């Protein structure tokens, strides 16, 4: 019986024989969907399709990037080589003007000050706030308060600090505090506009002082009347003037405001409603030298020793100096530091939040190990915390440096017209050069190119740092 018969219907048919006698191996079937070129061609086809899809999605963004960034940059570079009208080729004249024009040089100098101080101070304050608020229970509330200025626009912040820096202490918060501290330690009371009438026994003594027309004698009370002081500006504790009593061997007298509120009264006569010039200084002068001095009381009376007999009484110029009104924050000297202060007020919270996030990710076991090894808190902060926060600190610092190179609105709003040239920065000068009746787009374009060149190194450093962190 043959094998086929023995196996019946289920028997396996004999395999095809190779001419050599060996059984032939069937060729593998091609997976469905593969082209004749094999898997490699199929992979290239899929990759190409994906690239096309990605390009289609990126196309709108690339068009906008080209229209809003690449084209303006290219045109600004092109326009910077032409004159004000745009028809004549100016070469490098516009770039030379950036370093020869006094106004633009001031802007370049102020931008250097901004780049050095504003990001550094903001980052340092943010680091201090982030570290200290970890130790207090109400740290979250403090962070909220410090970060809150970030919710305010630059326009609103500029208006706020224009009022803060107002020169008048009754309106400017900064000067109100400064004057309050000053007056706590220094008496600033004075009578800046006080002066005698022609009928008074006083005359101008030179340098803003006043002296008696005739020498004074012991036992004869002297009268030193003045006018020119508004009753509302008199010291609150001034009392009604009183005629000084004569004293043997001494010089007595009264200094008072020879003015009766509501009218009436007589010159050189102490009337009932007239007030003493409290705190006014009286000097006895003989041969150009001060031999004695006294200060008038609340009722205006004063007493000098016997050495003042035969001298002239002088009211020195210190009685008539203007009262201390604080600091001219928005003057030529302090306007740039003042505006930087407003910037720090806004951006220190931003720095604090980023640094606090980095601080929360530090391994606490390293800090505790350092403390166990005997390091104090300052050493832990300086040797461990700051080095480990270096990547975060560099991010904050670089971000703020790019930001301050573009600062415009704070300077434009806070600085008054009289000090605007002293507070000038490149972004503001770009606006002033590019717009207006005497606009020079050649200079404006050159300033824009200069700003781009200043930002590029900072951006390059930032991109390089990001790539390095991505490789770790």
GROMACS .gro file of C-alpha atoms in nm:
model
  472
    1UNK     CA    1   0.000   0.000   0.000
    2UNK     CA    2   0.132   0.340  -0.093
    3UNK     CA    3   0.184   0.625   0.153
    4UNK     CA    4  -0.097   0.828  -0.005
    5UNK     CA    5  -0.332   0.538   0.031
    6UNK     CA    6  -0.224   0.477   0.386
    7UNK     CA    7  -0.282   0.837   0.479
    8UNK     CA    8  -0.618   0.852   0.322
    9UNK     CA    9  -0.776   1.186   0.236
   10UNK     CA   10  -0.581   1.370   0.508
   11UNK     CA   11  -0.239   1.262   0.385
   12UNK     CA   12   0.008   1.541   0.302
   13UNK     CA   13   0.100   1.543  -0.067
   14UNK     CA   14   0.466   1.498  -0.143
   15UNK     CA   15   0.674   1.815  -0.160
   16UNK     CA   16   0.798   1.937  -0.494
   17UNK     CA   17   1.135   1.802  -0.571
   18UNK     CA   18   1.431   2.019  -0.661
   19UNK     CA   19   1.619   1.899  -0.967
   20UNK     CA   20   1.903   1.808  -0.731
   21UNK     CA   21   1.673   1.589  -0.534
   22UNK     CA   22   1.639   1.822  -0.234
   23UNK     CA   23   1.295   1.953  -0.137
   24UNK     CA   24   1.235   2.308  -0.267
   25UNK     CA   25   1.169   2.591  -0.016
   26UNK     CA   26   0.870   2.815  -0.105
   27UNK     CA   27   0.954   3.187  -0.159
   28UNK     CA   28   0.833   3.420   0.123
   29UNK     CA   29   0.520   3.617   0.052
   30UNK     CA   30   0.546   3.998   0.024
   31UNK     CA   31   0.352   4.181   0.293
   32UNK     CA   32   0.060   4.364   0.151
   33UNK     CA   33   0.118   4.740   0.106
   34UNK     CA   34   0.494   4.722   0.039
   35UNK     CA   35   0.614   4.861  -0.289
   36UNK     CA   36   0.842   4.677  -0.521
   37UNK     CA   37   1.140   4.871  -0.381
   38UNK     CA   38   1.116   4.709  -0.039
   39UNK     CA   39   1.081   4.843   0.317
   40UNK     CA   40   1.336   5.124   0.273
   41UNK     CA   41   1.138   5.291  -0.004
   42UNK     CA   42   0.821   5.256   0.201
   43UNK     CA   43   0.984   5.425   0.501
   44UNK     CA   44   1.103   5.713   0.283
   45UNK     CA   45   0.754   5.753   0.147
   46UNK     CA   46   0.601   5.770   0.497
   47UNK     CA   47   0.869   6.016   0.615
   48UNK     CA   48   0.811   6.237   0.313
   49UNK     CA   49   0.438   6.240   0.377
   50UNK     CA   50   0.491   6.340   0.737
   51UNK     CA   51   0.725   6.623   0.635
   52UNK     CA   52   0.468   6.755   0.390
   53UNK     CA   53   0.199   6.751   0.658
   54UNK     CA   54   0.431   6.926   0.906
   55UNK     CA   55   0.520   7.187   0.645
   56UNK     CA   56   0.152   7.252   0.575
   57UNK     CA   57   0.086   7.310   0.944
   58UNK     CA   58   0.392   7.535   0.979
   59UNK     CA   59   0.324   7.734   0.663
   60UNK     CA   60   0.084   7.990   0.821
   61UNK     CA   61   0.325   8.054   1.107
   62UNK     CA   62   0.618   8.086   0.867
   63UNK     CA   63   0.425   8.332   0.652
   64UNK     CA   64   0.340   8.544   0.956
   65UNK     CA   65   0.699   8.521   1.079
   66UNK     CA   66   0.830   8.636   0.745
   67UNK     CA   67   0.576   8.918   0.713
   68UNK     CA   68   0.602   9.048   1.069
   69UNK     CA   69   0.965   8.973   1.161
   70UNK     CA   70   1.196   8.886   0.872
   71UNK     CA   71   1.071   9.148   0.626
   72UNK     CA   72   1.072   9.438   0.879
   73UNK     CA   73   1.423   9.346   0.990
   74UNK     CA   74   1.548   9.329   0.634
   75UNK     CA   75   1.382   9.655   0.537
   76UNK     CA   76   1.515   9.831   0.849
   77UNK     CA   77   1.869   9.726   0.761
   78UNK     CA   78   1.816   9.847   0.404
   79UNK     CA   79   1.656  10.176   0.513
   80UNK     CA   80   1.934  10.251   0.762
   81UNK     CA   81   2.172  10.317   0.472
   82UNK     CA   82   1.960  10.598   0.327
   83UNK     CA   83   1.907  10.960   0.426
   84UNK     CA   84   1.602  11.122   0.586
   85UNK     CA   85   1.406  11.140   0.260
   86UNK     CA   86   1.492  10.781   0.167
   87UNK     CA   87   1.614  10.873  -0.180
   88UNK     CA   88   1.982  10.942  -0.119
   89UNK     CA   89   2.233  10.676  -0.016
   90UNK     CA   90   2.390  10.777   0.316
   91UNK     CA   91   2.626  10.485   0.370
   92UNK     CA   92   2.733  10.459   0.734
   93UNK     CA   93   2.642  10.819   0.820
   94UNK     CA   94   2.335  10.714   1.017
   95UNK     CA   95   2.543  10.472   1.224
   96UNK     CA   96   2.806  10.739   1.286
   97UNK     CA   97   2.531  10.967   1.417
   98UNK     CA   98   2.450  10.709   1.685
   99UNK     CA   99   2.783  10.781   1.852
  100UNK     CA  100   2.825  11.150   1.769
  101UNK     CA  101   2.480  11.294   1.842
  102UNK     CA  102   2.460  11.394   2.211
  103UNK     CA  103   2.096  11.288   2.249
  104UNK     CA  104   2.156  10.940   2.109
  105UNK     CA  105   2.477  10.901   2.307
  106UNK     CA  106   2.279  10.975   2.623
  107UNK     CA  107   2.032  10.705   2.522
  108UNK     CA  108   2.315  10.454   2.468
  109UNK     CA  109   2.467  10.542   2.806
  110UNK     CA  110   2.132  10.508   2.984
  111UNK     CA  111   2.068  10.174   2.814
  112UNK     CA  112   2.401  10.050   2.950
  113UNK     CA  113   2.295  10.160   3.299
  114UNK     CA  114   1.961   9.984   3.258
  115UNK     CA  115   2.118   9.657   3.137
  116UNK     CA  116   2.368   9.646   3.423
  117UNK     CA  117   2.152   9.749   3.718
  118UNK     CA  118   1.785   9.674   3.650
  119UNK     CA  119   1.815   9.296   3.582
  120UNK     CA  120   2.078   9.252   3.854
  121UNK     CA  121   1.880   9.428   4.126
  122UNK     CA  122   1.556   9.254   4.027
  123UNK     CA  123   1.723   8.912   4.028
  124UNK     CA  124   1.898   8.968   4.361
  125UNK     CA  125   1.577   9.089   4.527
  126UNK     CA  126   1.385   8.797   4.377
  127UNK     CA  127   1.645   8.555   4.516
  128UNK     CA  128   1.631   8.714   4.863
  129UNK     CA  129   1.251   8.713   4.868
  130UNK     CA  130   1.232   8.352   4.745
  131UNK     CA  131   1.477   8.226   5.010
  132UNK     CA  132   1.334   8.423   5.301
  133UNK     CA  133   0.968   8.347   5.228
  134UNK     CA  134   1.043   7.976   5.271
  135UNK     CA  135   1.102   8.042   5.641
  136UNK     CA  136   0.781   8.229   5.728
  137UNK     CA  137   0.425   8.107   5.759
  138UNK     CA  138   0.276   8.391   5.560
  139UNK     CA  139   0.525   8.349   5.276
  140UNK     CA  140   0.251   8.279   5.020
  141UNK     CA  141   0.074   8.604   5.103
  142UNK     CA  142   0.401   8.794   5.079
  143UNK     CA  143   0.475   8.640   4.737
  144UNK     CA  144   0.128   8.739   4.620
  145UNK     CA  145   0.184   9.099   4.726
  146UNK     CA  146   0.528   9.118   4.562
  147UNK     CA  147   0.403   8.955   4.241
  148UNK     CA  148   0.091   9.170   4.219
  149UNK     CA  149   0.259   9.460   4.030
  150UNK     CA  150   0.308   9.220   3.736
  151UNK     CA  151  -0.068   9.239   3.683
  152UNK     CA  152  -0.039   9.615   3.627
  153UNK     CA  153   0.037   9.747   3.280
  154UNK     CA  154   0.347   9.957   3.219
  155UNK     CA  155   0.120  10.253   3.148
  156UNK     CA  156  -0.053  10.227   3.486
  157UNK     CA  157   0.278  10.170   3.666
  158UNK     CA  158   0.422  10.479   3.499
  159UNK     CA  159   0.130  10.693   3.614
  160UNK     CA  160   0.159  10.554   3.968
  161UNK     CA  161   0.528  10.635   3.995
  162UNK     CA  162   0.486  10.975   3.833
  163UNK     CA  163   0.272  11.054   4.138
  164UNK     CA  164   0.506  10.875   4.380
  165UNK     CA  165   0.798  11.089   4.263
  166UNK     CA  166   0.605  11.417   4.263
  167UNK     CA  167   0.824  11.692   4.407
  168UNK     CA  168   0.550  11.831   4.633
  169UNK     CA  169   0.554  11.636   4.963
  170UNK     CA  170   0.178  11.670   4.998
  171UNK     CA  171   0.134  11.472   4.675
  172UNK     CA  172   0.450  11.266   4.623
  173UNK     CA  173   0.471  10.962   4.850
  174UNK     CA  174   0.851  10.934   4.821
  175UNK     CA  175   0.907  11.294   4.925
  176UNK     CA  176   0.644  11.275   5.198
  177UNK     CA  177   0.838  10.989   5.360
  178UNK     CA  178   1.175  11.156   5.297
  179UNK     CA  179   1.064  11.491   5.443
  180UNK     CA  180   0.906  11.316   5.742
  181UNK     CA  181   1.232  11.139   5.824
  182UNK     CA  182   1.434  11.457   5.767
  183UNK     CA  183   1.212  11.672   5.987
  184UNK     CA  184   1.230  11.410   6.264
  185UNK     CA  185   1.601  11.481   6.309
  186UNK     CA  186   1.633  11.834   6.169
  187UNK     CA  187   1.424  12.140   6.241
  188UNK     CA  188   1.305  12.269   5.906
  189UNK     CA  189   1.082  12.547   6.036
  190UNK     CA  190   1.153  12.884   5.876
  191UNK     CA  191   1.000  13.197   5.731
  192UNK     CA  192   1.119  13.192   5.369
  193UNK     CA  193   0.930  13.500   5.248
  194UNK     CA  194   0.942  13.712   5.562
  195UNK     CA  195   1.079  14.066   5.531
  196UNK     CA  196   1.050  14.403   5.709
  197UNK     CA  197   0.849  14.704   5.595
  198UNK     CA  198   1.029  15.034   5.524
  199UNK     CA  199   0.885  15.177   5.846
  200UNK     CA  200   1.024  14.891   6.054
  201UNK     CA  201   1.345  14.930   6.258
  202UNK     CA  202   1.512  14.669   6.033
  203UNK     CA  203   1.701  14.693   5.704
  204UNK     CA  204   1.865  14.454   5.462
  205UNK     CA  205   2.195  14.326   5.595
  206UNK     CA  206   2.327  14.154   5.284
  207UNK     CA  207   2.307  13.790   5.178
  208UNK     CA  208   1.938  13.772   5.264
  209UNK     CA  209   1.974  13.873   5.630
  210UNK     CA  210   1.823  14.173   5.809
  211UNK     CA  211   1.981  14.395   6.079
  212UNK     CA  212   1.857  14.672   6.306
  213UNK     CA  213   1.900  15.027   6.179
  214UNK     CA  214   2.052  15.137   6.509
  215UNK     CA  215   2.252  14.962   6.785
  216UNK     CA  216   2.053  14.826   7.079
  217UNK     CA  217   2.105  14.917   7.444
  218UNK     CA  218   2.064  14.718   7.762
  219UNK     CA  219   1.739  14.790   7.943
  220UNK     CA  220   1.565  14.902   7.622
  221UNK     CA  221   1.351  14.624   7.466
  222UNK     CA  222   1.418  14.576   7.094
  223UNK     CA  223   1.147  14.532   6.836
  224UNK     CA  224   1.196  14.303   6.535
  225UNK     CA  225   0.871  14.306   6.335
  226UNK     CA  226   0.836  14.123   6.002
  227UNK     CA  227   0.568  14.071   5.741
  228UNK     CA  228   0.528  13.836   5.445
  229UNK     CA  229   0.432  13.519   5.630
  230UNK     CA  230   0.083  13.380   5.576
  231UNK     CA  231  -0.088  13.314   5.911
  232UNK     CA  232  -0.162  12.960   5.791
  233UNK     CA  233   0.214  12.898   5.753
  234UNK     CA  234   0.298  13.006   6.105
  235UNK     CA  235   0.407  12.738   6.353
  236UNK     CA  236   0.104  12.569   6.504
  237UNK     CA  237   0.228  12.629   6.858
  238UNK     CA  238   0.303  13.000   6.803
  239UNK     CA  239   0.144  13.220   7.069
  240UNK     CA  240   0.023  13.581   7.060
  241UNK     CA  241   0.322  13.814   7.063
  242UNK     CA  242   0.413  13.975   7.394
  243UNK     CA  243   0.617  14.284   7.458
  244UNK     CA  244   0.943  14.189   7.629
  245UNK     CA  245   1.007  14.328   7.975
  246UNK     CA  246   1.321  14.538   8.023
  247UNK     CA  247   1.602  14.374   8.222
  248UNK     CA  248   1.901  14.554   8.363
  249UNK     CA  249   2.226  14.468   8.187
  250UNK     CA  250   2.054  14.250   7.926
  251UNK     CA  251   1.909  14.291   7.580
  252UNK     CA  252   1.549  14.182   7.552
  253UNK     CA  253   1.311  14.208   7.263
  254UNK     CA  254   1.027  14.061   7.059
  255UNK     CA  255   1.020  13.923   6.705
  256UNK     CA  256   0.666  13.900   6.574
  257UNK     CA  257   0.450  13.896   6.263
  258UNK     CA  258   0.339  14.255   6.228
  259UNK     CA  259   0.017  14.162   6.054
  260UNK     CA  260  -0.335  14.147   6.191
  261UNK     CA  261  -0.558  13.889   6.027
  262UNK     CA  262  -0.874  14.056   5.900
  263UNK     CA  263  -0.716  14.402   5.885
  264UNK     CA  264  -0.644  14.670   6.141
  265UNK     CA  265  -0.347  14.710   6.369
  266UNK     CA  266  -0.059  14.956   6.359
  267UNK     CA  267   0.298  14.912   6.230
  268UNK     CA  268   0.567  14.859   6.493
  269UNK     CA  269   0.298  14.796   6.757
  270UNK     CA  270   0.224  14.453   6.900
  271UNK     CA  271  -0.149  14.402   6.853
  272UNK     CA  272  -0.356  14.143   7.032
  273UNK     CA  273  -0.406  13.915   6.731
  274UNK     CA  274  -0.046  13.917   6.610
  275UNK     CA  275   0.170  13.608   6.666
  276UNK     CA  276   0.527  13.572   6.780
  277UNK     CA  277   0.785  13.435   6.536
  278UNK     CA  278   0.866  13.121   6.726
  279UNK     CA  279   1.209  12.971   6.664
  280UNK     CA  280   1.354  13.268   6.480
  281UNK     CA  281   1.724  13.313   6.552
  282UNK     CA  282   1.859  13.650   6.665
  283UNK     CA  283   2.232  13.734   6.659
  284UNK     CA  284   2.417  14.022   6.825
  285UNK     CA  285   2.685  14.142   6.582
  286UNK     CA  286   2.972  14.379   6.665
  287UNK     CA  287   3.251  14.463   6.420
  288UNK     CA  288   3.128  14.188   6.190
  289UNK     CA  289   3.149  13.919   6.459
  290UNK     CA  290   2.865  13.742   6.638
  291UNK     CA  291   2.907  13.802   7.012
  292UNK     CA  292   2.581  13.642   7.129
  293UNK     CA  293   2.271  13.471   6.991
  294UNK     CA  294   1.928  13.369   7.109
  295UNK     CA  295   1.616  13.194   6.980
  296UNK     CA  296   1.272  13.349   7.012
  297UNK     CA  297   1.012  13.165   7.216
  298UNK     CA  298   0.655  13.085   7.120
  299UNK     CA  299   0.549  13.442   7.199
  300UNK     CA  300   0.844  13.588   7.005
  301UNK     CA  301   1.042  13.712   7.308
  302UNK     CA  302   1.418  13.662   7.342
  303UNK     CA  303   1.697  13.762   7.581
  304UNK     CA  304   2.063  13.833   7.510
  305UNK     CA  305   2.346  13.873   7.766
  306UNK     CA  306   2.519  14.199   7.861
  307UNK     CA  307   2.783  14.139   7.593
  308UNK     CA  308   2.519  14.232   7.333
  309UNK     CA  309   2.499  14.590   7.461
  310UNK     CA  310   2.573  14.833   7.178
  311UNK     CA  311   2.560  14.572   6.905
  312UNK     CA  312   2.338  14.543   6.602
  313UNK     CA  313   2.077  14.267   6.609
  314UNK     CA  314   2.077  14.052   6.300
  315UNK     CA  315   1.823  13.802   6.172
  316UNK     CA  316   2.051  13.561   5.978
  317UNK     CA  317   1.960  13.420   5.640
  318UNK     CA  318   1.905  13.076   5.793
  319UNK     CA  319   1.569  13.207   5.919
  320UNK     CA  320   1.453  13.269   5.565
  321UNK     CA  321   1.565  12.961   5.377
  322UNK     CA  322   1.301  12.757   5.202
  323UNK     CA  323   1.172  12.462   5.406
  324UNK     CA  324   1.307  12.121   5.312
  325UNK     CA  325   1.085  11.974   5.040
  326UNK     CA  326   1.264  11.648   4.977
  327UNK     CA  327   1.454  11.522   4.675
  328UNK     CA  328   1.402  11.611   4.311
  329UNK     CA  329   1.352  11.250   4.204
  330UNK     CA  330   1.269  11.338   3.846
  331UNK     CA  331   1.548  11.591   3.801
  332UNK     CA  332   1.843  11.537   3.566
  333UNK     CA  333   2.049  11.349   3.827
  334UNK     CA  334   1.805  11.096   3.971
  335UNK     CA  335   1.550  11.047   3.694
  336UNK     CA  336   1.710  10.729   3.553
  337UNK     CA  337   1.762  10.561   3.896
  338UNK     CA  338   1.407  10.661   3.985
  339UNK     CA  339   1.261  10.495   3.676
  340UNK     CA  340   1.478  10.187   3.731
  341UNK     CA  341   1.325  10.170   4.079
  342UNK     CA  342   0.977  10.153   3.930
  343UNK     CA  343   1.091   9.875   3.695
  344UNK     CA  344   1.235   9.676   3.986
  345UNK     CA  345   0.906   9.723   4.173
  346UNK     CA  346   0.727   9.553   3.885
  347UNK     CA  347   0.970   9.275   3.790
  348UNK     CA  348   1.116   9.165   4.124
  349UNK     CA  349   0.800   8.958   4.172
  350UNK     CA  350   0.856   8.785   3.838
  351UNK     CA  351   1.211   8.695   3.941
  352UNK     CA  352   1.094   8.578   4.283
  353UNK     CA  353   0.832   8.338   4.141
  354UNK     CA  354   1.074   8.173   3.897
  355UNK     CA  355   1.349   8.142   4.156
  356UNK     CA  356   1.104   8.006   4.414
  357UNK     CA  357   1.000   7.737   4.165
  358UNK     CA  358   1.365   7.641   4.118
  359UNK     CA  359   1.420   7.649   4.492
  360UNK     CA  360   1.133   7.407   4.548
  361UNK     CA  361   1.309   7.151   4.327
  362UNK     CA  362   1.638   7.150   4.517
  363UNK     CA  363   1.721   6.823   4.696
  364UNK     CA  364   1.669   6.899   5.062
  365UNK     CA  365   1.900   6.623   5.175
  366UNK     CA  366   2.199   6.818   5.042
  367UNK     CA  367   2.104   7.125   5.241
  368UNK     CA  368   2.047   6.922   5.555
  369UNK     CA  369   2.374   6.735   5.508
  370UNK     CA  370   2.561   7.064   5.487
  371UNK     CA  371   2.398   7.185   5.808
  372UNK     CA  372   2.483   6.858   5.981
  373UNK     CA  373   2.844   6.904   5.872
  374UNK     CA  374   2.853   7.238   6.053
  375UNK     CA  375   2.778   7.489   5.776
  376UNK     CA  376   2.587   7.798   5.886
  377UNK     CA  377   2.295   7.938   5.690
  378UNK     CA  378   2.507   8.189   5.499
  379UNK     CA  379   2.749   7.915   5.389
  380UNK     CA  380   2.460   7.690   5.285
  381UNK     CA  381   2.312   7.975   5.084
  382UNK     CA  382   2.639   8.080   4.919
  383UNK     CA  383   2.800   7.739   4.859
  384UNK     CA  384   2.498   7.518   4.784
  385UNK     CA  385   2.175   7.708   4.718
  386UNK     CA  386   2.311   7.970   4.477
  387UNK     CA  387   2.527   7.729   4.268
  388UNK     CA  388   2.237   7.485   4.232
  389UNK     CA  389   2.006   7.771   4.132
  390UNK     CA  390   2.252   7.900   3.871
  391UNK     CA  391   2.046   7.774   3.571
  392UNK     CA  392   1.732   7.944   3.702
  393UNK     CA  393   1.918   8.263   3.789
  394UNK     CA  394   2.065   8.278   3.438
  395UNK     CA  395   1.719   8.236   3.285
  396UNK     CA  396   1.580   8.522   3.494
  397UNK     CA  397   1.880   8.745   3.431
  398UNK     CA  398   1.883   8.691   3.054
  399UNK     CA  399   1.506   8.740   3.027
  400UNK     CA  400   1.522   9.069   3.213
  401UNK     CA  401   1.822   9.187   3.010
  402UNK     CA  402   1.627   9.136   2.687
  403UNK     CA  403   1.330   9.309   2.847
  404UNK     CA  404   1.516   9.621   2.959
  405UNK     CA  405   1.673   9.669   2.617
  406UNK     CA  406   1.320   9.733   2.492
  407UNK     CA  407   1.200   9.952   2.780
  408UNK     CA  408   1.005  10.247   2.648
  409UNK     CA  409   0.675  10.322   2.818
  410UNK     CA  410   0.802  10.369   3.173
  411UNK     CA  411   1.056  10.629   3.058
  412UNK     CA  412   0.806  10.802   2.831
  413UNK     CA  413   0.541  10.834   3.105
  414UNK     CA  414   0.742  10.896   3.423
  415UNK     CA  415   1.009  11.138   3.302
  416UNK     CA  416   0.878  11.498   3.277
  417UNK     CA  417   0.949  11.699   2.966
  418UNK     CA  418   1.230  11.887   3.136
  419UNK     CA  419   1.418  11.564   3.217
  420UNK     CA  420   1.308  11.345   2.927
  421UNK     CA  421   1.636  11.399   2.741
  422UNK     CA  422   1.832  11.297   3.054
  423UNK     CA  423   1.627  10.976   3.092
  424UNK     CA  424   1.635  10.892   2.722
  425UNK     CA  425   1.684  10.529   2.613
  426UNK     CA  426   1.726  10.370   2.271
  427UNK     CA  427   1.369  10.245   2.237
  428UNK     CA  428   1.234  10.590   2.321
  429UNK     CA  429   1.481  10.756   2.086
  430UNK     CA  430   1.373  10.513   1.814
  431UNK     CA  431   1.016  10.635   1.857
  432UNK     CA  432   1.116  11.003   1.867
  433UNK     CA  433   1.336  10.968   1.558
  434UNK     CA  434   1.087  10.769   1.353
  435UNK     CA  435   0.767  10.965   1.415
  436UNK     CA  436   0.674  11.331   1.411
  437UNK     CA  437   0.712  11.622   1.175
  438UNK     CA  438   1.092  11.602   1.166
  439UNK     CA  439   1.113  11.222   1.157
  440UNK     CA  440   1.431  11.070   1.018
  441UNK     CA  441   1.364  10.709   0.929
  442UNK     CA  442   1.729  10.659   0.842
  443UNK     CA  443   1.836  10.733   1.200
  444UNK     CA  444   1.538  10.543   1.337
  445UNK     CA  445   1.626  10.234   1.131
  446UNK     CA  446   1.988  10.255   1.244
  447UNK     CA  447   1.874  10.261   1.608
  448UNK     CA  448   1.651   9.959   1.543
  449UNK     CA  449   1.945   9.769   1.391
  450UNK     CA  450   2.163   9.864   1.689
  451UNK     CA  451   1.899   9.732   1.928
  452UNK     CA  452   1.885   9.407   1.729
  453UNK     CA  453   2.262   9.371   1.748
  454UNK     CA  454   2.252   9.427   2.124
  455UNK     CA  455   1.980   9.165   2.174
  456UNK     CA  456   2.139   8.896   1.952
  457UNK     CA  457   2.430   8.803   2.185
  458UNK     CA  458   2.191   8.768   2.477
  459UNK     CA  459   1.956   8.552   2.270
  460UNK     CA  460   2.249   8.343   2.144
  461UNK     CA  461   2.362   8.282   2.501
  462UNK     CA  462   2.009   8.182   2.601
  463UNK     CA  463   1.966   7.938   2.309
  464UNK     CA  464   2.306   7.785   2.377
  465UNK     CA  465   2.220   7.736   2.742
  466UNK     CA  466   1.887   7.572   2.653
  467UNK     CA  467   2.062   7.330   2.416
  468UNK     CA  468   2.316   7.235   2.681
  469UNK     CA  469   2.041   7.161   2.931
  470UNK     CA  470   1.860   6.955   2.667
  471UNK     CA  471   2.163   6.727   2.623
  472UNK     CA  472   2.182   6.646   2.993
   0.00000   0.00000   0.00000
